[in-house]
Amino acid sequence: MTDSLPRHVAIIMDGNGRWAKGRNLPRIAGHRAGVDTVRKIVRACGKKGIDVLTLFAFSSENWRRPQREVTLLMELFVRALQQEVKNLNKNNVRLRMIGDLTALPPKLQELIKNSEELTKNNSGLTLVIAANYGGRWDMTQAVQQIAQKVAAGEMMPEETSPDIIQQHLCISDLPEPDLFIRTGGEQRISNYLLWQLAYTELYFTEKLWPEFDDDDFDAALASFGSRQRRFGRTGEQVENA
Ligand code: IPE
Ligand code: IPE
Ligand code: MG
């Protein structure tokens, strides 16, 4: 039993569209309702003293959605950032964005830069938002950086190691996720933090993201607390450590 709090929680916020559909609302209404859940869970993490919360907001595959939904999502993103960043700053939250941000609307890129700058010295929760992020993209950009160093003669090819790869990935300065939560009932990773999830405890719930609440979050944390993380060792070794 770890019976402890995760330092880093990574969430796939899924089920917004189905939540809206169930209410005969347009899908974007589900995304809007999802922003309220984000606010709630960020607050809960701050209160509990969790160090890092990483949220999957838009995957590198989500561009395949109808153009209209993508546009509305980007607009919602802009509005949510504009509305929330002051409050995040007041609550000592440090905001970080990961993903290929260059493909996002310029206005959003500007907002992201300003929000990160405003909150960079905060010492409370680190809130990482993954936008146009994909685990394969992350690994690819890491390999590119390493290849460039080799080509420039700064590094030998055989110096490449898991540690070196890790150091070139997004959020390499943060602890790896201890707990992964996916709402919405699907049991898949959907190209999220592929490398970083190697030893993360996985938790899936049927609850749709807009209806995921503090009690559901507590249930996920309780599940995490009841698990024994062995990292390849035996249970006895872990118990006697
Ligand atoms: C997750 O909810 C939010 C994003 C991917 C942006 P979905 O929009 O995927 O909701 P469902 O899966 O269609 O219900
Ligand atoms: C994953 O959800 C991405 C986000 C939550 C941003 P999707 O709903 O896009 O995942 P798939 O396509 O069903 O696997
Ligand atoms: Mg979905």
PDB file of C-alpha atoms and ligand atoms in Angstrom:
ATOM      1  CA  MET A   1       0.000   0.000   0.000  1.00  0.00           C
ATOM      2  CA  THR A   2       1.330   3.409  -0.852  1.00  0.00           C
ATOM      3  CA  ASP A   3      -1.580   5.208   0.829  1.00  0.00           C
ATOM      4  CA  SER A   4      -0.029   8.415  -0.407  1.00  0.00           C
ATOM      5  CA  LEU A   5      -0.949  11.293  -2.610  1.00  0.00           C
ATOM      6  CA  PRO A   6       0.295  11.326  -6.206  1.00  0.00           C
ATOM      7  CA  ARG A   7       2.729  14.155  -6.902  1.00  0.00           C
ATOM      8  CA  HIS A   8       1.658  14.325 -10.530  1.00  0.00           C
ATOM      9  CA  VAL A   9      -1.816  13.546 -11.901  1.00  0.00           C
ATOM     10  CA  ALA A  10      -2.333  13.378 -15.687  1.00  0.00           C
ATOM     11  CA  ILE A  11      -5.891  13.426 -17.005  1.00  0.00           C
ATOM     12  CA  ILE A  12      -7.576  12.719 -20.341  1.00  0.00           C
ATOM     13  CA  MET A  13     -10.712  14.833 -20.076  1.00  0.00           C
ATOM     14  CA  ASP A  14     -13.044  12.804 -22.276  1.00  0.00           C
ATOM     15  CA  GLY A  15     -16.812  12.669 -22.749  1.00  0.00           C
ATOM     16  CA  ASN A  16     -17.709  16.313 -23.363  1.00  0.00           C
ATOM     17  CA  GLY A  17     -19.417  15.550 -26.668  1.00  0.00           C
ATOM     18  CA  ARG A  18     -21.473  12.658 -25.297  1.00  0.00           C
ATOM     19  CA  TRP A  19     -22.479  14.744 -22.280  1.00  0.00           C
ATOM     20  CA  ALA A  20     -23.846  17.430 -24.618  1.00  0.00           C
ATOM     21  CA  LYS A  21     -25.504  14.911 -26.929  1.00  0.00           C
ATOM     22  CA  GLY A  22     -27.324  13.372 -23.968  1.00  0.00           C
ATOM     23  CA  ARG A  23     -28.824  16.786 -23.284  1.00  0.00           C
ATOM     24  CA  ASN A  24     -29.624  17.572 -26.916  1.00  0.00           C
ATOM     25  CA  LEU A  25     -27.042  20.326 -26.853  1.00  0.00           C
ATOM     26  CA  PRO A  26     -24.332  21.113 -29.420  1.00  0.00           C
ATOM     27  CA  ARG A  27     -20.963  19.450 -28.677  1.00  0.00           C
ATOM     28  CA  ILE A  28     -19.371  22.807 -27.836  1.00  0.00           C
ATOM     29  CA  ALA A  29     -21.764  23.102 -24.860  1.00  0.00           C
ATOM     30  CA  GLY A  30     -20.069  19.987 -23.510  1.00  0.00           C
ATOM     31  CA  HIS A  31     -16.642  21.562 -23.932  1.00  0.00           C
ATOM     32  CA  ARG A  32     -17.874  24.682 -22.147  1.00  0.00           C
ATOM     33  CA  ALA A  33     -19.193  22.589 -19.263  1.00  0.00           C
ATOM     34  CA  GLY A  34     -15.824  20.832 -19.255  1.00  0.00           C
ATOM     35  CA  VAL A  35     -14.079  24.109 -18.441  1.00  0.00           C
ATOM     36  CA  ASP A  36     -16.089  24.249 -15.185  1.00  0.00           C
ATOM     37  CA  THR A  37     -14.760  20.814 -14.254  1.00  0.00           C
ATOM     38  CA  VAL A  38     -11.217  21.990 -14.998  1.00  0.00           C
ATOM     39  CA  ARG A  39     -11.691  24.863 -12.550  1.00  0.00           C
ATOM     40  CA  LYS A  40     -12.985  22.449  -9.892  1.00  0.00           C
ATOM     41  CA  ILE A  41     -10.204  19.900 -10.267  1.00  0.00           C
ATOM     42  CA  VAL A  42      -7.473  22.573 -10.360  1.00  0.00           C
ATOM     43  CA  ARG A  43      -8.838  23.931  -7.094  1.00  0.00           C
ATOM     44  CA  ALA A  44      -8.956  20.435  -5.566  1.00  0.00           C
ATOM     45  CA  CYS A  45      -5.339  19.754  -6.572  1.00  0.00           C
ATOM     46  CA  GLY A  46      -4.195  23.035  -5.040  1.00  0.00           C
ATOM     47  CA  LYS A  47      -6.015  22.277  -1.791  1.00  0.00           C
ATOM     48  CA  LYS A  48      -4.623  18.751  -1.538  1.00  0.00           C
ATOM     49  CA  GLY A  49      -1.062  19.826  -2.247  1.00  0.00           C
ATOM     50  CA  ILE A  50      -0.624  17.883  -5.484  1.00  0.00           C
ATOM     51  CA  ASP A  51       2.464  19.253  -7.271  1.00  0.00           C
ATOM     52  CA  VAL A  52       1.562  18.807 -10.931  1.00  0.00           C
ATOM     53  CA  LEU A  53      -1.695  18.422 -12.873  1.00  0.00           C
ATOM     54  CA  THR A  54      -1.425  17.723 -16.607  1.00  0.00           C
ATOM     55  CA  LEU A  55      -4.600  18.020 -18.671  1.00  0.00           C
ATOM     56  CA  PHE A  56      -5.064  16.823 -22.250  1.00  0.00           C
ATOM     57  CA  ALA A  57      -7.009  19.656 -23.887  1.00  0.00           C
ATOM     58  CA  PHE A  58      -6.432  19.011 -27.615  1.00  0.00           C
ATOM     59  CA  SER A  59      -4.559  16.141 -29.198  1.00  0.00           C
ATOM     60  CA  SER A  60      -2.503  16.219 -32.378  1.00  0.00           C
ATOM     61  CA  GLU A  61      -5.272  14.003 -33.835  1.00  0.00           C
ATOM     62  CA  ASN A  62      -8.143  16.297 -32.829  1.00  0.00           C
ATOM     63  CA  TRP A  63      -7.541  18.394 -35.994  1.00  0.00           C
ATOM     64  CA  ARG A  64      -9.442  15.595 -37.744  1.00  0.00           C
ATOM     65  CA  ARG A  65     -12.693  16.803 -36.154  1.00  0.00           C
ATOM     66  CA  PRO A  66     -15.181  18.912 -38.117  1.00  0.00           C
ATOM     67  CA  GLN A  67     -13.626  22.303 -38.874  1.00  0.00           C
ATOM     68  CA  ARG A  68     -16.409  24.048 -36.985  1.00  0.00           C
ATOM     69  CA  GLU A  69     -15.739  22.152 -33.744  1.00  0.00           C
ATOM     70  CA  VAL A  70     -11.995  22.837 -34.021  1.00  0.00           C
ATOM     71  CA  THR A  71     -12.604  26.570 -34.517  1.00  0.00           C
ATOM     72  CA  LEU A  72     -15.018  26.746 -31.596  1.00  0.00           C
ATOM     73  CA  LEU A  73     -12.591  24.806 -29.392  1.00  0.00           C
ATOM     74  CA  MET A  74      -9.778  27.255 -30.184  1.00  0.00           C
ATOM     75  CA  GLU A  75     -12.081  30.171 -29.395  1.00  0.00           C
ATOM     76  CA  LEU A  76     -13.105  28.542 -26.124  1.00  0.00           C
ATOM     77  CA  PHE A  77      -9.448  28.042 -25.321  1.00  0.00           C
ATOM     78  CA  VAL A  78      -8.735  31.747 -25.821  1.00  0.00           C
ATOM     79  CA  ARG A  79     -11.729  32.794 -23.740  1.00  0.00           C
ATOM     80  CA  ALA A  80     -10.999  30.356 -20.908  1.00  0.00           C
ATOM     81  CA  LEU A  81      -7.375  31.519 -20.706  1.00  0.00           C
ATOM     82  CA  GLN A  82      -8.387  35.182 -20.725  1.00  0.00           C
ATOM     83  CA  GLN A  83     -10.911  34.582 -17.962  1.00  0.00           C
ATOM     84  CA  GLU A  84      -8.933  32.237 -15.742  1.00  0.00           C
ATOM     85  CA  VAL A  85      -5.321  33.354 -15.835  1.00  0.00           C
ATOM     86  CA  LYS A  86      -5.669  36.138 -13.268  1.00  0.00           C
ATOM     87  CA  ASN A  87      -7.338  33.779 -10.853  1.00  0.00           C
ATOM     88  CA  LEU A  88      -4.743  31.077 -11.442  1.00  0.00           C
ATOM     89  CA  ASN A  89      -2.028  33.604 -10.727  1.00  0.00           C
ATOM     90  CA  LYS A  90      -3.764  34.741  -7.540  1.00  0.00           C
ATOM     91  CA  ASN A  91      -3.913  31.112  -6.442  1.00  0.00           C
ATOM     92  CA  ASN A  92      -0.160  30.670  -6.947  1.00  0.00           C
ATOM     93  CA  VAL A  93      -0.632  28.304  -9.923  1.00  0.00           C
ATOM     94  CA  ARG A  94       2.182  28.047 -12.470  1.00  0.00           C
ATOM     95  CA  LEU A  95       0.836  27.477 -15.962  1.00  0.00           C
ATOM     96  CA  ARG A  96       2.741  25.502 -18.600  1.00  0.00           C
ATOM     97  CA  MET A  97       1.637  24.542 -22.099  1.00  0.00           C
ATOM     98  CA  ILE A  98       3.041  21.559 -23.996  1.00  0.00           C
ATOM     99  CA  GLY A  99       2.566  20.452 -27.580  1.00  0.00           C
ATOM    100  CA  ASP A 100       3.350  21.842 -31.007  1.00  0.00           C
ATOM    101  CA  LEU A 101       2.048  25.289 -30.136  1.00  0.00           C
ATOM    102  CA  THR A 102       3.218  26.791 -33.443  1.00  0.00           C
ATOM    103  CA  ALA A 103       0.138  25.328 -35.179  1.00  0.00           C
ATOM    104  CA  LEU A 104      -2.291  27.105 -32.831  1.00  0.00           C
ATOM    105  CA  PRO A 105      -3.957  30.407 -33.791  1.00  0.00           C
ATOM    106  CA  PRO A 106      -1.442  33.281 -33.300  1.00  0.00           C
ATOM    107  CA  LYS A 107      -3.712  35.002 -30.796  1.00  0.00           C
ATOM    108  CA  LEU A 108      -3.765  31.864 -28.666  1.00  0.00           C
ATOM    109  CA  GLN A 109       0.019  31.507 -28.908  1.00  0.00           C
ATOM    110  CA  GLU A 110       0.410  35.072 -27.675  1.00  0.00           C
ATOM    111  CA  LEU A 111      -1.960  34.472 -24.759  1.00  0.00           C
ATOM    112  CA  ILE A 112      -0.124  31.294 -23.810  1.00  0.00           C
ATOM    113  CA  LYS A 113       3.216  33.099 -23.801  1.00  0.00           C
ATOM    114  CA  ASN A 114       1.871  35.908 -21.618  1.00  0.00           C
ATOM    115  CA  SER A 115       0.127  33.524 -19.215  1.00  0.00           C
ATOM    116  CA  GLU A 116       3.243  31.397 -18.779  1.00  0.00           C
ATOM    117  CA  GLU A 117       5.317  34.525 -18.224  1.00  0.00           C
ATOM    118  CA  LEU A 118       2.860  35.949 -15.665  1.00  0.00           C
ATOM    119  CA  THR A 119       2.739  32.758 -13.596  1.00  0.00           C
ATOM    120  CA  LYS A 120       6.287  31.428 -14.022  1.00  0.00           C
ATOM    121  CA  ASN A 121       7.476  32.265 -10.493  1.00  0.00           C
ATOM    122  CA  ASN A 122       4.452  30.801  -8.709  1.00  0.00           C
ATOM    123  CA  SER A 123       5.265  28.006  -6.290  1.00  0.00           C
ATOM    124  CA  GLY A 124       1.910  26.223  -5.913  1.00  0.00           C
ATOM    125  CA  LEU A 125       0.369  23.753  -8.331  1.00  0.00           C
ATOM    126  CA  THR A 126       2.027  23.421 -11.741  1.00  0.00           C
ATOM    127  CA  LEU A 127      -0.823  23.177 -14.244  1.00  0.00           C
ATOM    128  CA  VAL A 128       0.327  21.702 -17.544  1.00  0.00           C
ATOM    129  CA  ILE A 129      -2.062  21.989 -20.473  1.00  0.00           C
ATOM    130  CA  ALA A 130      -1.385  19.733 -23.447  1.00  0.00           C
ATOM    131  CA  ALA A 131      -2.589  21.393 -26.648  1.00  0.00           C
ATOM    132  CA  ASN A 132      -1.804  20.020 -30.092  1.00  0.00           C
ATOM    133  CA  TYR A 133       0.150  17.472 -28.105  1.00  0.00           C
ATOM    134  CA  GLY A 134       0.864  13.881 -29.039  1.00  0.00           C
ATOM    135  CA  GLY A 135       3.173  11.408 -27.337  1.00  0.00           C
ATOM    136  CA  ARG A 136       4.672  10.459 -30.689  1.00  0.00           C
ATOM    137  CA  TRP A 137       5.258  14.112 -31.541  1.00  0.00           C
ATOM    138  CA  ASP A 138       6.985  14.549 -28.163  1.00  0.00           C
ATOM    139  CA  MET A 139       9.346  11.636 -28.779  1.00  0.00           C
ATOM    140  CA  THR A 140       9.995  12.797 -32.333  1.00  0.00           C
ATOM    141  CA  GLN A 141      10.972  16.298 -31.285  1.00  0.00           C
ATOM    142  CA  ALA A 142      13.263  14.816 -28.610  1.00  0.00           C
ATOM    143  CA  VAL A 143      14.979  12.587 -31.183  1.00  0.00           C
ATOM    144  CA  GLN A 144      15.384  15.577 -33.515  1.00  0.00           C
ATOM    145  CA  GLN A 145      17.110  17.592 -30.779  1.00  0.00           C
ATOM    146  CA  ILE A 146      19.451  14.691 -30.039  1.00  0.00           C
ATOM    147  CA  ALA A 147      20.195  14.126 -33.731  1.00  0.00           C
ATOM    148  CA  GLN A 148      21.041  17.800 -34.097  1.00  0.00           C
ATOM    149  CA  LYS A 149      23.491  17.597 -31.186  1.00  0.00           C
ATOM    150  CA  VAL A 150      25.126  14.545 -32.735  1.00  0.00           C
ATOM    151  CA  ALA A 151      25.343  16.251 -36.136  1.00  0.00           C
ATOM    152  CA  ALA A 152      26.907  19.306 -34.490  1.00  0.00           C
ATOM    153  CA  GLY A 153      29.496  17.081 -32.798  1.00  0.00           C
ATOM    154  CA  GLU A 154      28.247  17.929 -29.296  1.00  0.00           C
ATOM    155  CA  MET A 155      27.365  14.333 -28.531  1.00  0.00           C
ATOM    156  CA  MET A 156      28.316  10.812 -29.649  1.00  0.00           C
ATOM    157  CA  PRO A 157      25.478   8.572 -30.993  1.00  0.00           C
ATOM    158  CA  GLU A 158      26.269   5.902 -28.390  1.00  0.00           C
ATOM    159  CA  GLU A 159      25.704   8.403 -25.586  1.00  0.00           C
ATOM    160  CA  THR A 160      21.992   8.188 -26.368  1.00  0.00           C
ATOM    161  CA  SER A 161      20.277   6.569 -23.393  1.00  0.00           C
ATOM    162  CA  PRO A 162      16.836   6.496 -21.779  1.00  0.00           C
ATOM    163  CA  ASP A 163      17.991   9.328 -19.490  1.00  0.00           C
ATOM    164  CA  ILE A 164      19.155  11.441 -22.432  1.00  0.00           C
ATOM    165  CA  ILE A 165      15.883  10.870 -24.307  1.00  0.00           C
ATOM    166  CA  GLN A 166      13.898  11.727 -21.184  1.00  0.00           C
ATOM    167  CA  GLN A 167      15.816  14.981 -20.785  1.00  0.00           C
ATOM    168  CA  HIS A 168      14.690  16.144 -24.242  1.00  0.00           C
ATOM    169  CA  LEU A 169      10.995  15.408 -23.760  1.00  0.00           C
ATOM    170  CA  CYS A 170       8.383  17.955 -22.709  1.00  0.00           C
ATOM    171  CA  ILE A 171       8.084  18.424 -18.916  1.00  0.00           C
ATOM    172  CA  SER A 172      11.383  16.584 -18.342  1.00  0.00           C
ATOM    173  CA  ASP A 173      11.917  18.885 -15.364  1.00  0.00           C
ATOM    174  CA  LEU A 174       8.748  17.635 -13.645  1.00  0.00           C
ATOM    175  CA  PRO A 175       8.172  14.305 -11.876  1.00  0.00           C
ATOM    176  CA  GLU A 176       6.599  11.628 -14.084  1.00  0.00           C
ATOM    177  CA  PRO A 177       2.832  11.142 -13.672  1.00  0.00           C
ATOM    178  CA  ASP A 178       1.986   8.901 -10.712  1.00  0.00           C
ATOM    179  CA  LEU A 179      -1.704   8.680 -11.542  1.00  0.00           C
ATOM    180  CA  PHE A 180      -3.431   8.765 -14.940  1.00  0.00           C
ATOM    181  CA  ILE A 181      -7.193   9.341 -15.046  1.00  0.00           C
ATOM    182  CA  ARG A 182      -9.371   9.005 -18.143  1.00  0.00           C
ATOM    183  CA  THR A 183     -13.040   9.945 -17.903  1.00  0.00           C
ATOM    184  CA  GLY A 184     -15.677   9.004 -20.469  1.00  0.00           C
ATOM    185  CA  GLY A 185     -15.361   5.224 -20.327  1.00  0.00           C
ATOM    186  CA  GLU A 186     -12.767   4.589 -23.071  1.00  0.00           C
ATOM    187  CA  GLN A 187      -9.794   2.551 -21.932  1.00  0.00           C
ATOM    188  CA  ARG A 188      -7.004   3.844 -24.129  1.00  0.00           C
ATOM    189  CA  ILE A 189      -4.079   6.271 -24.038  1.00  0.00           C
ATOM    190  CA  SER A 190      -4.904   8.112 -27.302  1.00  0.00           C
ATOM    191  CA  ASN A 191      -1.299   9.204 -27.925  1.00  0.00           C
ATOM    192  CA  TYR A 192      -1.023  11.028 -24.581  1.00  0.00           C
ATOM    193  CA  LEU A 193       2.261  11.062 -22.624  1.00  0.00           C
ATOM    194  CA  LEU A 194       3.533   7.766 -24.047  1.00  0.00           C
ATOM    195  CA  TRP A 195       7.029   7.783 -22.591  1.00  0.00           C
ATOM    196  CA  GLN A 196       6.109   9.441 -19.310  1.00  0.00           C
ATOM    197  CA  LEU A 197       3.287   6.964 -18.534  1.00  0.00           C
ATOM    198  CA  ALA A 198       5.618   3.938 -18.480  1.00  0.00           C
ATOM    199  CA  TYR A 199       5.043   3.314 -14.733  1.00  0.00           C
ATOM    200  CA  THR A 200       1.967   5.431 -14.077  1.00  0.00           C
ATOM    201  CA  GLU A 201      -1.036   3.907 -12.284  1.00  0.00           C
ATOM    202  CA  LEU A 202      -3.979   3.915 -14.701  1.00  0.00           C
ATOM    203  CA  TYR A 203      -7.527   4.748 -13.621  1.00  0.00           C
ATOM    204  CA  PHE A 204     -10.550   4.721 -15.916  1.00  0.00           C
ATOM    205  CA  THR A 205     -14.029   5.938 -15.064  1.00  0.00           C
ATOM    206  CA  GLU A 206     -17.322   5.923 -16.964  1.00  0.00           C
ATOM    207  CA  LYS A 207     -18.113   9.404 -15.676  1.00  0.00           C
ATOM    208  CA  LEU A 208     -18.159  11.999 -18.457  1.00  0.00           C
ATOM    209  CA  TRP A 209     -15.750  14.908 -17.916  1.00  0.00           C
ATOM    210  CA  PRO A 210     -18.440  17.609 -17.387  1.00  0.00           C
ATOM    211  CA  GLU A 211     -19.953  15.553 -14.562  1.00  0.00           C
ATOM    212  CA  PHE A 212     -16.657  14.458 -12.969  1.00  0.00           C
ATOM    213  CA  ASP A 213     -16.642  16.038  -9.490  1.00  0.00           C
ATOM    214  CA  ASP A 214     -14.606  16.253  -6.283  1.00  0.00           C
ATOM    215  CA  ASP A 215     -15.973  12.912  -5.039  1.00  0.00           C
ATOM    216  CA  ASP A 216     -14.985  11.197  -8.284  1.00  0.00           C
ATOM    217  CA  PHE A 217     -11.524  12.713  -8.001  1.00  0.00           C
ATOM    218  CA  ASP A 218     -11.281  11.492  -4.394  1.00  0.00           C
ATOM    219  CA  ALA A 219     -12.279   8.005  -5.560  1.00  0.00           C
ATOM    220  CA  ALA A 220      -9.432   8.037  -8.093  1.00  0.00           C
ATOM    221  CA  LEU A 221      -6.983   9.204  -5.423  1.00  0.00           C
ATOM    222  CA  ALA A 222      -8.223   6.502  -3.034  1.00  0.00           C
ATOM    223  CA  SER A 223      -7.697   3.867  -5.735  1.00  0.00           C
ATOM    224  CA  PHE A 224      -4.166   5.171  -6.241  1.00  0.00           C
ATOM    225  CA  GLY A 225      -3.537   5.079  -2.496  1.00  0.00           C
ATOM    226  CA  SER A 226      -4.539   1.422  -2.295  1.00  0.00           C
ATOM    227  CA  ARG A 227      -2.090   0.224  -4.943  1.00  0.00           C
ATOM    228  CA  GLN A 228       1.379  -1.167  -4.480  1.00  0.00           C
ATOM    229  CA  ARG A 229       3.868   0.292  -6.953  1.00  0.00           C
ATOM    230  CA  ARG A 230       6.584  -2.262  -7.492  1.00  0.00           C
ATOM    231  CA  PHE A 231       8.641  -0.882 -10.401  1.00  0.00           C
ATOM    232  CA  GLY A 232       9.791  -4.383 -11.281  1.00  0.00           C
ATOM    233  CA  ARG A 233      10.560  -5.504  -7.725  1.00  0.00           C
ATOM    234  CA  THR A 234       8.631  -8.099  -5.708  1.00  0.00           C
ATOM    235  CA  GLY A 235       5.906  -7.145  -3.280  1.00  0.00           C
ATOM    236  CA  GLU A 236       8.059  -8.389  -0.393  1.00  0.00           C
ATOM    237  CA  GLN A 237      10.959  -6.188  -1.428  1.00  0.00           C
ATOM    238  CA  VAL A 238       8.681  -3.162  -1.504  1.00  0.00           C
ATOM    239  CA  GLU A 239       7.137  -3.972   1.876  1.00  0.00           C
ATOM    240  CA  ASN A 240      10.547  -4.382   3.520  1.00  0.00           C
ATOM    241  CA  ALA A 241      12.050  -1.253   1.989  1.00  0.00           C
TER     242      ALA A 241
HETATM  243  C1  IPE B   1     -12.918  15.490 -24.929  1.00  0.00           C
HETATM  244  O1  IPE B   1     -14.270  15.266 -25.137  1.00  0.00           O
HETATM  245  C2  IPE B   1     -12.504  16.883 -25.313  1.00  0.00           C
HETATM  246  C3  IPE B   1     -11.644  16.953 -26.496  1.00  0.00           C
HETATM  247  C4  IPE B   1     -11.154  15.945 -27.142  1.00  0.00           C
HETATM  248  C5  IPE B   1     -11.323  18.285 -26.977  1.00  0.00           C
HETATM  249  P1  IPE B   1     -14.806  14.707 -26.526  1.00  0.00           P
HETATM  250  O2  IPE B   1     -15.154  15.865 -27.387  1.00  0.00           O
HETATM  251  O3  IPE B   1     -13.860  13.745 -27.106  1.00  0.00           O
HETATM  252  O4  IPE B   1     -16.127  13.966 -26.049  1.00  0.00           O
HETATM  253  P2  IPE B   1     -16.728  12.642 -26.653  1.00  0.00           P
HETATM  254  O5  IPE B   1     -15.672  11.583 -26.559  1.00  0.00           O
HETATM  255  O6  IPE B   1     -17.110  12.926 -28.059  1.00  0.00           O
HETATM  256  O7  IPE B   1     -17.896  12.354 -25.770  1.00  0.00           O
HETATM  257  C1  IPE B   2      -8.293  12.420 -26.295  1.00  0.00           C
HETATM  258  O1  IPE B   2      -9.689  12.357 -26.443  1.00  0.00           O
HETATM  259  C2  IPE B   2      -7.810  13.820 -26.431  1.00  0.00           C
HETATM  260  C3  IPE B   2      -8.336  14.792 -25.473  1.00  0.00           C
HETATM  261  C4  IPE B   2      -9.079  14.557 -24.427  1.00  0.00           C
HETATM  262  C5  IPE B   2      -7.914  16.147 -25.712  1.00  0.00           C
HETATM  263  P1  IPE B   2     -10.362  11.876 -27.810  1.00  0.00           P
HETATM  264  O2  IPE B   2     -11.824  11.798 -27.530  1.00  0.00           O
HETATM  265  O3  IPE B   2      -9.935  12.752 -28.912  1.00  0.00           O
HETATM  266  O4  IPE B   2      -9.736  10.422 -27.994  1.00  0.00           O
HETATM  267  P2  IPE B   2     -10.116   9.261 -29.031  1.00  0.00           P
HETATM  268  O5  IPE B   2      -9.927   9.803 -30.392  1.00  0.00           O
HETATM  269  O6  IPE B   2     -11.540   8.876 -28.773  1.00  0.00           O
HETATM  270  O7  IPE B   2      -9.184   8.143 -28.695  1.00  0.00           O
HETATM  271 MG    MG B   3     -13.665  11.726 -26.935  1.00  0.00          MG
END
